[in-house]
């Protein structure tokens, strides 16, 4: 009869159909219990109970009375007793296993304390361990000698850990651990190697959240490892038959959780046993929970098949689901908790295993979820006192599940940690369970677990992105659509997870803990946030401090807060609590409200233990308390009007007609267009040139100070940076007001969330954006190399070379594919359009705040450094984002003009104590002026026009000369000799050239100091370059770093020479009028450079040594340094043609006076013979060279006449009154007070760099001219 029965929903015919009353009103008084099987073979309640309990057909006789819990318990005792007894015998068969009592119980597997070397501590029970020493090792208290055994390790960090097996004789030391001795075997996924005295490549790189299965097969003498259930292959064969202990070695700060069997394995491996077997009670409890699961299935089945059995509702009326559910569920729970009370040790295993499975099955892994079934189950369990411990383990299991869950493409969008988060969010809506979680000692640890999101490694990306395509690729055309579908599915999965993160955080924010005195909403979330930031304060260090959270936790929390502040909470209650104002629209984010802004100064000034260790702009907090006490300002809230620091003509705010980029309709349309086709932006930049070298996220140029070596950093300099006034305009619409009440400070404020957001960005997001920038840059390079290889293959060469090219192509193709996958993942997880919108608004808000506070010295110095670092980093991340956030033409103009104001006014602000921070601002300017769109923003910025020229000249010192050189070169290279070949003249700034000229003319002292440093620096770089060339010629193999250093120094020398060329063109009077010191130094420098360039023994080696990877000799050759020299000479000749200049310094005469006439003549001839056609379009340079040739002829004639004059006069005695330094002039000046004499020219030149006498080293107080009569 069972075979003839109707099958519904894939269930056997023993399942009864429970029908409600005909009119659907569910009137329980009209329902009745019917023991009957009708013509349609719909079974009675007896058959339903058989299905619930998994009993044979018709094993339950007709019922004469309603079901009650005692009846259910009798069924359980009668029918499950045999199962209960037999299951106990299964777990006792543990041959080959020996557990040593370590004080926790005779059958409890744990760590052997006596084996610990280093410092390993259990930071959370049962076995979450962390190393506090540089290298720590420990083994378990269990030994196996035969059979197949395993244990699992959940990675809390992904650094150096050696997981595996040891014998009792294997020593542990401070440097040696698991795998470093005979009969000791380990796997390390950080270094991707296996260890048995020696290391060999093995396995895959691991990530945080990975579950590593460590398996030993003593029947076949093999050891193997598994990553998330997938075999990494047999690691070790033919191991000796001995007693083996599970063991681990961890480097400092590494954490992992060991599972020897006290909980169900995440990924059990068939045939391998856990060390700690579940008790017989566990199996019995699993059976009971399985019955409950089948009971809950009835309700979901009834709803699913409602329409198909509608006609049967008119024929027969069976018992309602509620009537059968209540007694059966209570009977099952009574029996369950009675056995758990007798064996409390099995509670953990049941909570993590069968109980979690029942809840998940009732709720549903994917939407739509069965909230009704889950609520019924939770209601029943909460009626029993012992359920609280069970729910504690459930919450722990859900938190752990979020850490270990991986994204699976076929399960999207409900993949990864979504199902665990959805279940947690639903059950935690119950105040009873929320209180239970909050009271747990592991509340914050579990909260971090819920916010964890497992990142994919290379192999994971291959699984979730099987098809890879990029613009211009030769891959199958179908791969493009495949990749678009894949990235869309993964994007939806990430969105679902982020939604649940926000739901969970909203629950915590709304939760009011049962404390006295009463707490306000948000207090629990604030405490969690403060503690999280406190322990992660050193997350940006090279060696992480203990207890640092997973990066994914920081990213998730940042994403949650960014969404709250940018997109709004969407819940009026929360919005009202945060703002103390019920008129605020919860759908409008804090960052986009515009109008009047405010910020509580106590966030900077309060002596809060959570914040005192944070570095401030003015130094350490403790130092500032002594040197710059804040007095009562911490009680104030500063208020200002949005945009008050911008120029009125160009102001763009949320209140103006032209909206910022983050809120304008056109910007949103652009974002939508880009997001619809994310793959097409795989190989594109942000609409900018890509040849400008930039350090990811931190914007430093390739040649930034300190990036080569200490030699470059320690160049000579003589300048002291002068302090100037900061604040180019008076503050308007800014006021300080007292805090309204103590209540407002006790309430979680949106400004506090913004403060936390910036720190989370700094320690969590910035490293991710840096990595994303690396992959995007590397992808462009790899695609370029691949295209070049394809071109060479198409051109056809010899068969041997063609074979090598094809092998190289396969390698380059794999590199490109790997980069494309990583870039796609970063776009999915980091660059969604709402995140870019929020980041842009965050930059607007913070730069306005910094500008306002810069007017208050006593507060400005207290601003945390991470405010500035996060602002600059976020700005450049958006500028370079892929896909691009907005057009470069309006990126700054429509909302971030204040950023230009800030970097210009503060890159040399002495109130910022960190030189690295000032460099960061200067490097930002250096990068931005490379692009004409951003250069236009500088030209239209009032602060930049007023301050930048003089500030750049004064900032040209030992530390900042490289970025200043890059900036000046970008602004001033319009009409340089030899620069028109590649159209550089169209990208300079006429505005800033004029401003620089005016600054140099109007402030002679400033320009003189700048010119002196320029001479010194160029002389030093050319000397370093010459030395590097000689060193490279002497070596058979040139190190890559040595060649890179040589190339960079040469580039810097060329740039410095170009700036000198600009000076001679725009300010020639500095060389031709007054004393001839500057002209003589310039002449000596030209001769010095020509001598080094023309005296190279091997011209071909000289040029090849300058080549960068992928650059041709057309772009990198000695003409780069020769061209500015020609330009300098021609500029001086043009300027000296005026009557005024002709009457003073004689250019020809200075060159002719050099004591190396042959070198000068050879250098000029080299300039004339050089092939300049490669540097110019057309033949415009011919006339210039004619002018240079004429000058060279005059110089030769002048030099020969001077030689003839000296020769005619014969030998003469040395004049006692001659300068003993140059022997060319009369000693017409003396030092005071030491009275040593020299010529005025030599003394003036010497005093530019040193204020001591060059004879006796005495401090020079004054220089006195000596008349001829003395």
PDB file of N, CA, C and O in Angstrom, residues 670-705:
ATOM      1  N   UNK A 670      26.515  58.326 -14.483  1.00  0.00           N
ATOM      2  CA  UNK A 670      27.797  57.774 -14.896  1.00  0.00           C
ATOM      3  C   UNK A 670      28.113  56.503 -14.120  1.00  0.00           C
ATOM      4  O   UNK A 670      28.572  55.500 -14.670  1.00  0.00           O
ATOM      5  N   UNK A 671      27.847  56.535 -12.810  1.00  0.00           N
ATOM      6  CA  UNK A 671      28.106  55.363 -11.981  1.00  0.00           C
ATOM      7  C   UNK A 671      27.261  54.184 -12.433  1.00  0.00           C
ATOM      8  O   UNK A 671      27.727  53.053 -12.498  1.00  0.00           O
ATOM      9  N   UNK A 672      25.994  54.453 -12.729  1.00  0.00           N
ATOM     10  CA  UNK A 672      25.102  53.380 -13.161  1.00  0.00           C
ATOM     11  C   UNK A 672      25.590  52.783 -14.467  1.00  0.00           C
ATOM     12  O   UNK A 672      25.603  51.556 -14.640  1.00  0.00           O
ATOM     13  N   UNK A 673      26.018  53.649 -15.382  1.00  0.00           N
ATOM     14  CA  UNK A 673      26.494  53.162 -16.670  1.00  0.00           C
ATOM     15  C   UNK A 673      27.717  52.275 -16.478  1.00  0.00           C
ATOM     16  O   UNK A 673      27.836  51.220 -17.094  1.00  0.00           O
ATOM     17  N   UNK A 674      28.628  52.693 -15.631  1.00  0.00           N
ATOM     18  CA  UNK A 674      29.845  51.925 -15.414  1.00  0.00           C
ATOM     19  C   UNK A 674      29.543  50.605 -14.740  1.00  0.00           C
ATOM     20  O   UNK A 674      30.074  49.564 -15.099  1.00  0.00           O
ATOM     21  N   UNK A 675      28.634  50.633 -13.754  1.00  0.00           N
ATOM     22  CA  UNK A 675      28.357  49.412 -12.998  1.00  0.00           C
ATOM     23  C   UNK A 675      27.673  48.356 -13.836  1.00  0.00           C
ATOM     24  O   UNK A 675      27.740  47.174 -13.544  1.00  0.00           O
ATOM     25  N   UNK A 676      26.993  48.783 -14.911  1.00  0.00           N
ATOM     26  CA  UNK A 676      26.325  47.806 -15.761  1.00  0.00           C
ATOM     27  C   UNK A 676      27.321  46.992 -16.564  1.00  0.00           C
ATOM     28  O   UNK A 676      26.996  45.925 -17.044  1.00  0.00           O
ATOM     29  N   UNK A 677      28.510  47.493 -16.746  1.00  0.00           N
ATOM     30  CA  UNK A 677      29.493  46.778 -17.533  1.00  0.00           C
ATOM     31  C   UNK A 677      30.847  46.842 -16.837  1.00  0.00           C
ATOM     32  O   UNK A 677      31.779  47.463 -17.317  1.00  0.00           O
ATOM     33  N   UNK A 678      30.965  46.214 -15.651  1.00  0.00           N
ATOM     34  CA  UNK A 678      32.181  46.375 -14.864  1.00  0.00           C
ATOM     35  C   UNK A 678      33.405  45.750 -15.498  1.00  0.00           C
ATOM     36  O   UNK A 678      34.516  46.190 -15.267  1.00  0.00           O
ATOM     37  N   UNK A 679      33.206  44.717 -16.312  1.00  0.00           N
ATOM     38  CA  UNK A 679      34.356  44.004 -16.843  1.00  0.00           C
ATOM     39  C   UNK A 679      35.132  44.856 -17.833  1.00  0.00           C
ATOM     40  O   UNK A 679      36.343  44.763 -17.955  1.00  0.00           O
ATOM     41  N   UNK A 680      34.433  45.735 -18.551  1.00  0.00           N
ATOM     42  CA  UNK A 680      35.099  46.508 -19.599  1.00  0.00           C
ATOM     43  C   UNK A 680      36.100  47.503 -19.031  1.00  0.00           C
ATOM     44  O   UNK A 680      36.875  48.088 -19.775  1.00  0.00           O
ATOM     45  N   UNK A 681      36.067  47.702 -17.736  1.00  0.00           N
ATOM     46  CA  UNK A 681      37.017  48.639 -17.140  1.00  0.00           C
ATOM     47  C   UNK A 681      38.210  47.910 -16.548  1.00  0.00           C
ATOM     48  O   UNK A 681      38.987  48.473 -15.836  1.00  0.00           O
ATOM     49  N   UNK A 682      38.351  46.632 -16.910  1.00  0.00           N
ATOM     50  CA  UNK A 682      39.401  45.830 -16.318  1.00  0.00           C
ATOM     51  C   UNK A 682      40.786  46.386 -16.585  1.00  0.00           C
ATOM     52  O   UNK A 682      41.617  46.461 -15.709  1.00  0.00           O
ATOM     53  N   UNK A 683      41.029  46.817 -17.820  1.00  0.00           N
ATOM     54  CA  UNK A 683      42.381  47.241 -18.165  1.00  0.00           C
ATOM     55  C   UNK A 683      42.509  48.737 -18.307  1.00  0.00           C
ATOM     56  O   UNK A 683      43.478  49.236 -18.832  1.00  0.00           O
ATOM     57  N   UNK A 684      41.492  49.466 -17.877  1.00  0.00           N
ATOM     58  CA  UNK A 684      41.543  50.918 -18.027  1.00  0.00           C
ATOM     59  C   UNK A 684      41.969  51.573 -16.730  1.00  0.00           C
ATOM     60  O   UNK A 684      41.735  51.072 -15.650  1.00  0.00           O
ATOM     61  N   UNK A 685      42.571  52.749 -16.869  1.00  0.00           N
ATOM     62  CA  UNK A 685      42.902  53.530 -15.682  1.00  0.00           C
ATOM     63  C   UNK A 685      41.757  54.475 -15.403  1.00  0.00           C
ATOM     64  O   UNK A 685      40.699  54.372 -15.980  1.00  0.00           O
ATOM     65  N   UNK A 686      41.999  55.418 -14.529  1.00  0.00           N
ATOM     66  CA  UNK A 686      40.957  56.359 -14.163  1.00  0.00           C
ATOM     67  C   UNK A 686      40.859  57.505 -15.147  1.00  0.00           C
ATOM     68  O   UNK A 686      40.482  58.606 -14.802  1.00  0.00           O
ATOM     69  N   UNK A 687      41.202  57.258 -16.370  1.00  0.00           N
ATOM     70  CA  UNK A 687      41.160  58.313 -17.362  1.00  0.00           C
ATOM     71  C   UNK A 687      42.406  59.161 -17.355  1.00  0.00           C
ATOM     72  O   UNK A 687      42.449  60.233 -17.912  1.00  0.00           O
ATOM     73  N   UNK A 688      43.462  58.657 -16.713  1.00  0.00           N
ATOM     74  CA  UNK A 688      44.682  59.434 -16.601  1.00  0.00           C
ATOM     75  C   UNK A 688      45.819  58.693 -17.275  1.00  0.00           C
ATOM     76  O   UNK A 688      45.724  57.534 -17.623  1.00  0.00           O
ATOM     77  N   UNK A 689      46.939  59.420 -17.401  1.00  0.00           N
ATOM     78  CA  UNK A 689      48.136  58.778 -17.912  1.00  0.00           C
ATOM     79  C   UNK A 689      48.609  57.755 -16.894  1.00  0.00           C
ATOM     80  O   UNK A 689      48.465  57.931 -15.708  1.00  0.00           O
ATOM     81  N   UNK A 690      49.214  56.680 -17.377  1.00  0.00           N
ATOM     82  CA  UNK A 690      49.655  55.637 -16.467  1.00  0.00           C
ATOM     83  C   UNK A 690      51.168  55.571 -16.323  1.00  0.00           C
ATOM     84  O   UNK A 690      51.686  54.717 -15.642  1.00  0.00           O
ATOM     85  N   UNK A 691      51.873  56.480 -17.012  1.00  0.00           N
ATOM     86  CA  UNK A 691      53.321  56.402 -16.931  1.00  0.00           C
ATOM     87  C   UNK A 691      53.875  57.097 -15.706  1.00  0.00           C
ATOM     88  O   UNK A 691      55.050  56.983 -15.405  1.00  0.00           O
ATOM     89  N   UNK A 692      53.031  57.842 -14.988  1.00  0.00           N
ATOM     90  CA  UNK A 692      53.508  58.536 -13.786  1.00  0.00           C
ATOM     91  C   UNK A 692      53.620  57.520 -12.663  1.00  0.00           C
ATOM     92  O   UNK A 692      52.629  56.914 -12.257  1.00  0.00           O
ATOM     93  N   UNK A 693      54.801  57.268 -12.137  1.00  0.00           N
ATOM     94  CA  UNK A 693      54.930  56.280 -11.071  1.00  0.00           C
ATOM     95  C   UNK A 693      54.350  56.798  -9.780  1.00  0.00           C
ATOM     96  O   UNK A 693      54.684  57.890  -9.336  1.00  0.00           O
ATOM     97  N   UNK A 694      53.447  56.008  -9.165  1.00  0.00           N
ATOM     98  CA  UNK A 694      52.840  56.410  -7.906  1.00  0.00           C
ATOM     99  C   UNK A 694      52.870  55.245  -6.936  1.00  0.00           C
ATOM    100  O   UNK A 694      52.679  54.105  -7.325  1.00  0.00           O
ATOM    101  N   UNK A 695      53.082  55.551  -5.665  1.00  0.00           N
ATOM    102  CA  UNK A 695      52.980  54.520  -4.654  1.00  0.00           C
ATOM    103  C   UNK A 695      51.524  54.363  -4.305  1.00  0.00           C
ATOM    104  O   UNK A 695      50.845  55.320  -3.990  1.00  0.00           O
ATOM    105  N   UNK A 696      51.036  53.124  -4.361  1.00  0.00           N
ATOM    106  CA  UNK A 696      49.621  52.877  -4.151  1.00  0.00           C
ATOM    107  C   UNK A 696      49.149  53.446  -2.839  1.00  0.00           C
ATOM    108  O   UNK A 696      49.780  53.317  -1.813  1.00  0.00           O
ATOM    109  N   UNK A 697      47.965  54.075  -2.909  1.00  0.00           N
ATOM    110  CA  UNK A 697      47.244  54.601  -1.768  1.00  0.00           C
ATOM    111  C   UNK A 697      47.983  55.733  -1.068  1.00  0.00           C
ATOM    112  O   UNK A 697      47.375  56.696  -0.652  1.00  0.00           O
ATOM    113  N   UNK A 698      49.277  55.642  -0.926  1.00  0.00           N
ATOM    114  CA  UNK A 698      49.987  56.706  -0.218  1.00  0.00           C
ATOM    115  C   UNK A 698      50.618  57.703  -1.173  1.00  0.00           C
ATOM    116  O   UNK A 698      51.347  58.589  -0.764  1.00  0.00           O
ATOM    117  N   UNK A 699      50.395  57.552  -2.447  1.00  0.00           N
ATOM    118  CA  UNK A 699      50.629  58.589  -3.441  1.00  0.00           C
ATOM    119  C   UNK A 699      52.075  58.998  -3.623  1.00  0.00           C
ATOM    120  O   UNK A 699      52.342  59.938  -4.336  1.00  0.00           O
ATOM    121  N   UNK A 700      53.009  58.333  -2.999  1.00  0.00           N
ATOM    122  CA  UNK A 700      54.393  58.786  -3.106  1.00  0.00           C
ATOM    123  C   UNK A 700      54.927  58.503  -4.498  1.00  0.00           C
ATOM    124  O   UNK A 700      54.640  57.486  -5.082  1.00  0.00           O
ATOM    125  N   UNK A 701      55.705  59.408  -5.017  1.00  0.00           N
ATOM    126  CA  UNK A 701      56.327  59.183  -6.311  1.00  0.00           C
ATOM    127  C   UNK A 701      57.424  58.140  -6.180  1.00  0.00           C
ATOM    128  O   UNK A 701      57.899  57.845  -5.090  1.00  0.00           O
ATOM    129  N   UNK A 702      57.807  57.548  -7.316  1.00  0.00           N
ATOM    130  CA  UNK A 702      58.824  56.505  -7.296  1.00  0.00           C
ATOM    131  C   UNK A 702      60.123  57.014  -6.702  1.00  0.00           C
ATOM    132  O   UNK A 702      60.856  56.290  -6.059  1.00  0.00           O
ATOM    133  N   UNK A 703      60.405  58.283  -6.919  1.00  0.00           N
ATOM    134  CA  UNK A 703      61.672  58.854  -6.465  1.00  0.00           C
ATOM    135  C   UNK A 703      61.538  59.564  -5.136  1.00  0.00           C
ATOM    136  O   UNK A 703      62.350  60.440  -4.832  1.00  0.00           O
ATOM    137  N   UNK A 704      60.509  59.276  -4.340  1.00  0.00           N
ATOM    138  CA  UNK A 704      60.316  60.009  -3.092  1.00  0.00           C
ATOM    139  C   UNK A 704      61.509  59.816  -2.180  1.00  0.00           C
ATOM    140  O   UNK A 704      62.209  58.822  -2.234  1.00  0.00           O
ATOM    141  N   UNK A 705      61.738  60.813  -1.327  1.00  0.00           N
ATOM    142  CA  UNK A 705      62.912  60.796  -0.456  1.00  0.00           C
ATOM    143  C   UNK A 705      62.938  59.536   0.374  1.00  0.00           C
ATOM    144  O   UNK A 705      61.960  59.150   0.971  1.00  0.00           O
TER     145      UNK A 705
END
